[in-house]
Amino acid sequence: MDLSVEIAGLRLRNPVLAAAGTFGYGVEFEDIVEIARLGGIVTKGLSCEPRSGNAGLRLFETSAGMLNSIGVQNMGIPAFLETRLPRLRRLGVLVIVNVYGESVEEYVRAVEMLNEGEGIAAYEINASCPNTRAGGELFASDPAPLAQLTAAVKAVTRRPIWIKLSPNVTRIGELARAAEAAGADALSLVNTFLGMAIDVHTRRPRFANRIAGLSGPAIKPLAVRLVYEAHQAVGLPIIGLGGIASGEDAVEFLLAGASAIQVGTANFWDPKATESVLRGLEKFCRQRGIPAVRLLTGALENAPPGESEPPV
Ligand SMILES: Cc1cc2nc3c(=O)[nH]c(=O)nc-3n(C[C@H](O)[C@H](O)[C@H](O)COP(=O)(O)O)c2cc1C
């Protein structure tokens, strides 16, 4: 069975990647997961300078989900290039670097700095961080700044650009089209949903920023819908994510139109979740005689349930 997929000229051995911010810089999972077997890993969001992240509580579990307010804590691009990238190269996995900035100029500078690093397959531009004022609200919901950012990083990049979109929008198609028109090579969706938790005893918001990002199984149906709508709107390959924890979850995203998927929050309760999603996906295809996983992308039956027999 052929598990390989292609994303904007990049061949992945399978469509299962680890999601940004939930898999460290990759090397932390070296002894836990057979990283070379994955389709790829996406690093924690990296910025030009190190960032210490947000004050106060950073993670809070909810029913079927998790709120986070990390604030893009990271070691900065120079330290990553020097200490982590050489180790990642030895692991033999496709490395996608998640990029964060607070202005177009900062994203451009970040990409220029990363261009110097050997062994990076693509950049995933986090244009949708819910936990920082600048990089979040500015690009997440307005097609014009999103297009400006996309065009600016595209102008300097040596590598494919995946634009990671926010789910906190009314019309995802407009943002997807704006990124496509500005030169994006692929789209990743979704980032976390804006959420909030309150401690009823103290009557205070749990997070210093008040608003945090919701992820995990709770958001899966919302994310599948957004991937579906984005796939209807653009011809770009889509990397789908949001609550994926099993092979069948992954299949849902592929049928909705994704060409590859990422596993995020599931890594927090099962550090081997990427491997089990991959095994589950493989089993799903094998049991149904599906010769190539890429045949699942967008292969949604249009008839509503009950009107026709689904394929077995
Ligand atoms: C603790 C945490 C940190 C995250 N950090 C980043 C990040 O640095 N850059 C980014 O683009 N997305 C980040 N995300 C978002 C995830 O990559 C993913 O888009 C989101 O959590 C939805 O997928 P999931 O439900 O499988 O976790 C983070 C998510 C979590 C839970």
XYZ file of C-alpha atoms and ligand atoms in Angstrom:
343
model
C 0.000 0.000 0.000
C 1.253 3.454 -0.922
C 1.113 5.798 2.060
C 3.102 8.593 0.450
C 1.592 11.980 -0.263
C 2.831 15.092 -1.990
C 2.481 18.583 -0.569
C 3.546 21.322 -2.955
C 6.444 19.394 -4.472
C 7.479 17.806 -1.188
C 7.148 14.041 -0.914
C 6.105 12.785 2.527
C 6.473 9.054 3.265
C 3.028 9.198 4.848
C 0.500 11.905 5.717
C 0.978 11.886 9.519
C 2.926 14.766 11.067
C 3.391 16.008 14.608
C 1.801 19.430 15.208
C 3.577 22.615 16.282
C 3.889 23.205 19.998
C 2.916 19.680 20.987
C 6.112 17.833 20.013
C 8.810 20.183 21.290
C 11.611 20.602 18.769
C 11.161 16.934 17.830
C 14.345 15.703 19.482
C 12.592 15.402 22.868
C 10.578 12.500 21.408
C 13.606 10.682 20.024
C 13.472 7.878 22.604
C 9.676 7.588 22.589
C 8.633 7.615 18.943
C 10.282 6.168 15.827
C 10.441 9.650 14.415
C 11.879 8.603 11.039
C 8.670 6.663 10.332
C 6.497 9.795 10.528
C 5.544 11.878 7.523
C 7.260 14.791 9.221
C 7.413 16.909 12.322
C 6.495 20.542 12.802
C 8.662 22.331 15.351
C 7.490 24.574 18.148
C 6.908 28.096 16.801
C 10.243 29.869 16.400
C 10.915 33.601 16.439
C 14.032 35.641 15.651
C 14.799 36.200 19.330
C 14.069 33.851 22.251
C 10.686 34.376 23.930
C 9.844 33.489 27.504
C 6.100 33.177 26.854
C 3.105 34.252 28.912
C 2.935 34.701 32.666
C 0.721 32.560 34.887
C -1.101 29.331 34.131
C -0.348 27.949 30.664
C -2.384 24.761 30.332
C -5.847 23.912 31.617
C -7.735 20.716 30.908
C -11.383 20.951 29.890
C -13.887 18.243 29.035
C -12.580 16.654 25.824
C -10.060 19.408 25.296
C -7.287 21.612 26.567
C -6.844 25.367 26.848
C -3.366 26.775 26.437
C -1.764 30.150 26.776
C 1.904 29.493 26.064
C 2.687 32.713 24.206
C 5.180 31.120 21.779
C 7.894 30.400 24.345
C 10.903 29.317 22.316
C 14.710 29.365 22.214
C 14.940 31.651 19.185
C 16.077 30.757 15.672
C 19.875 31.044 16.168
C 19.873 28.561 19.074
C 17.557 26.219 17.141
C 19.813 26.251 14.082
C 22.864 25.604 16.196
C 21.651 23.037 18.731
C 18.471 21.317 17.512
C 18.535 21.273 13.715
C 21.749 19.188 13.442
C 20.205 16.562 15.764
C 16.958 16.593 13.774
C 18.895 16.086 10.526
C 20.419 12.914 11.954
C 16.940 11.553 12.784
C 16.072 11.416 9.083
C 12.649 13.033 9.304
C 11.164 15.858 7.261
C 11.417 18.978 9.377
C 8.850 21.715 8.962
C 9.682 24.815 10.977
C 6.765 26.719 12.462
C 7.517 30.450 12.233
C 6.241 33.249 14.425
C 6.681 37.008 14.291
C 4.964 40.113 15.555
C 5.102 42.052 12.307
C 5.553 41.289 8.618
C 9.171 42.443 8.906
C 9.818 40.031 11.761
C 8.367 37.063 9.854
C 10.511 38.002 6.864
C 13.630 38.244 9.013
C 12.788 34.880 10.620
C 12.477 33.179 7.229
C 15.726 34.771 6.053
C 17.502 33.471 9.157
C 16.026 29.984 8.694
C 17.038 29.963 5.015
C 20.611 29.590 6.301
C 19.776 26.280 8.017
C 20.333 23.032 6.126
C 17.760 20.273 6.258
C 14.496 22.198 6.617
C 11.769 20.957 4.256
C 9.207 23.763 4.541
C 8.048 26.656 6.676
C 4.693 26.689 8.387
C 3.838 30.317 9.024
C 1.813 30.690 12.206
C -0.481 33.453 11.056
C -2.993 32.598 13.727
C -1.540 32.585 17.240
C -4.379 33.236 19.680
C -2.064 33.868 22.620
C -0.142 36.933 21.515
C -1.653 40.246 20.630
C 0.452 41.120 17.619
C 0.897 37.931 15.593
C -2.579 36.675 16.386
C -5.305 39.194 15.793
C -3.483 41.031 13.061
C -3.243 38.236 10.498
C -5.813 35.723 11.710
C -9.040 37.234 10.551
C -8.385 39.831 7.878
C -7.592 38.719 4.300
C -5.553 41.843 3.407
C -2.853 41.598 6.139
C -2.788 37.812 5.656
C -2.099 38.285 1.939
C 0.560 40.897 2.687
C 2.312 38.532 5.111
C 2.094 35.615 2.687
C 3.516 37.600 -0.223
C 6.325 39.001 1.929
C 7.571 35.621 3.185
C 7.092 34.069 -0.243
C 9.358 36.747 -1.723
C 12.329 35.725 0.438
C 11.835 32.006 1.062
C 14.056 29.195 -0.203
C 11.395 26.669 0.766
C 7.681 25.960 0.398
C 5.417 28.136 2.535
C 2.524 26.579 4.425
C 0.221 29.214 5.892
C -1.428 28.137 9.136
C -4.895 29.632 9.405
C -7.018 30.554 12.375
C -10.362 28.849 12.943
C -11.699 31.987 14.642
C -13.215 33.451 11.513
C -16.636 33.574 9.920
C -15.639 32.834 6.325
C -12.575 30.614 6.110
C -12.822 30.511 2.313
C -11.969 34.214 2.025
C -8.787 33.793 4.064
C -7.808 30.620 2.239
C -8.261 32.382 -1.115
C -6.271 35.404 0.066
C -3.339 33.192 1.075
C -3.556 31.248 -2.194
C -3.617 34.409 -4.333
C -0.594 35.779 -2.427
C 1.498 32.702 -3.236
C 1.036 30.201 -0.383
C 2.138 26.681 -1.335
C -0.148 24.930 1.159
C -2.500 25.696 4.036
C -2.515 24.213 7.519
C -5.734 24.396 9.433
C -6.668 24.745 12.160
C -4.906 26.517 15.000
C -6.692 26.663 18.361
C -10.146 28.124 18.977
C -10.450 31.129 21.288
C -11.762 29.993 24.652
C -11.911 30.999 28.263
C -12.116 29.339 31.665
C -13.165 30.949 34.943
C -12.434 29.815 38.470
C -15.869 30.099 40.043
C -14.460 30.184 43.571
C -12.251 33.199 43.014
C -14.382 34.567 40.126
C -11.161 35.181 38.234
C -10.245 34.114 34.734
C -7.886 31.145 34.938
C -5.424 32.656 32.428
C -3.555 35.914 32.847
C -4.507 36.824 29.259
C -8.113 35.802 30.033
C -8.539 34.282 26.561
C -6.677 31.070 25.664
C -6.620 28.545 22.799
C -8.807 25.422 22.845
C -7.545 22.213 21.226
C -8.123 18.463 21.417
C -11.065 16.157 20.598
C -13.580 18.902 21.498
C -12.656 20.876 18.367
C -12.524 18.010 15.855
C -15.927 18.461 14.198
C -15.339 22.212 13.962
C -11.951 21.636 12.367
C -13.280 19.044 9.883
C -15.890 21.574 8.752
C -13.235 24.278 8.252
C -10.972 21.938 6.279
C -13.959 20.966 4.130
C -14.859 24.608 3.442
C -11.270 25.605 2.711
C -10.930 22.649 0.315
C -14.041 23.870 -1.515
C -12.512 27.352 -1.785
C -8.956 26.694 -3.015
C -6.852 24.281 -5.037
C -3.946 24.287 -2.579
C -2.984 21.178 -0.618
C -4.356 21.317 2.910
C -2.785 19.927 6.056
C -5.660 19.272 8.470
C -5.541 19.200 12.234
C -7.678 19.642 15.295
C -8.400 16.881 17.776
C -6.971 13.997 15.741
C -6.304 11.005 18.002
C -6.954 7.927 15.839
C -6.562 6.631 12.312
C -10.265 7.141 11.643
C -10.033 10.757 12.846
C -7.278 11.216 10.274
C -9.445 9.633 7.551
C -12.219 12.133 8.318
C -9.869 15.043 7.626
C -8.563 13.412 4.442
C -12.102 12.842 3.145
C -12.936 16.470 3.966
C -10.091 17.516 1.670
C -6.819 17.333 3.582
C -3.745 15.868 1.867
C -1.945 15.324 5.176
C -2.786 15.663 8.856
C -1.090 16.631 12.113
C -1.457 15.176 15.578
C -1.334 17.778 18.359
C -2.942 17.625 21.785
C -3.181 13.814 21.655
C 0.611 13.794 22.226
C -0.038 15.169 25.723
C -1.947 12.110 26.937
C -0.246 9.594 24.661
C 3.280 10.566 23.573
C 3.094 7.790 20.954
C -0.128 9.173 19.440
C 1.535 9.983 16.085
C 2.506 6.312 15.715
C -0.917 4.984 16.651
C -2.665 7.390 14.263
C -0.338 6.197 11.489
C -0.973 2.529 12.335
C -4.737 3.164 12.436
C -4.688 4.910 9.069
C -2.658 2.102 7.514
C -5.079 -0.504 8.900
C -8.090 1.442 7.626
C -6.671 1.446 4.081
C -5.489 -2.170 4.199
C -8.844 -3.498 5.428
C -10.692 -1.707 2.648
C -8.228 -2.475 -0.116
C -7.423 1.205 -0.658
C -4.159 1.034 -2.631
C -2.959 4.586 -1.982
C -3.824 6.848 0.926
C -3.864 9.918 -1.320
C -7.038 8.529 -2.953
C -8.883 9.482 0.241
C -8.234 13.220 -0.146
C -11.533 14.969 -0.813
C -13.192 11.626 -1.629
C -16.327 12.509 0.261
C -19.575 10.935 -0.932
C -21.953 13.755 -1.696
C -25.188 11.908 -1.051
C -26.496 12.411 2.499
C -26.647 9.356 4.782
C -29.394 6.910 3.906
C -29.673 7.892 0.226
C -27.000 5.558 -1.002
C -24.789 2.821 0.326
C -21.353 4.108 1.348
C -18.389 2.350 -0.264
C -16.945 -0.423 1.885
C 0.532 23.627 24.094
C 0.302 24.024 22.672
C 1.260 24.808 22.007
C 1.060 25.185 20.676
N 2.019 25.927 20.038
C 1.851 26.247 18.728
C 2.857 26.962 18.010
O 3.926 27.291 18.537
N 2.613 27.281 16.708
C 1.444 26.915 16.074
O 1.264 27.218 14.895
N 0.490 26.200 16.711
C 0.673 25.867 18.018
N -0.292 25.138 18.668
C -1.518 24.710 17.929
C -1.419 23.260 17.459
O -0.338 23.074 16.584
C -2.736 22.849 16.759
O -2.958 23.708 15.662
C -3.973 22.906 17.657
O -3.650 22.521 18.982
C -5.111 22.024 17.147
O -4.713 20.669 17.001
P -4.926 19.553 18.181
O -6.355 19.656 18.612
O -4.573 18.250 17.553
O -3.998 19.943 19.281
C -0.115 24.766 20.001
C -1.051 23.959 20.662
C -0.860 23.583 21.981
C -1.879 22.710 22.652
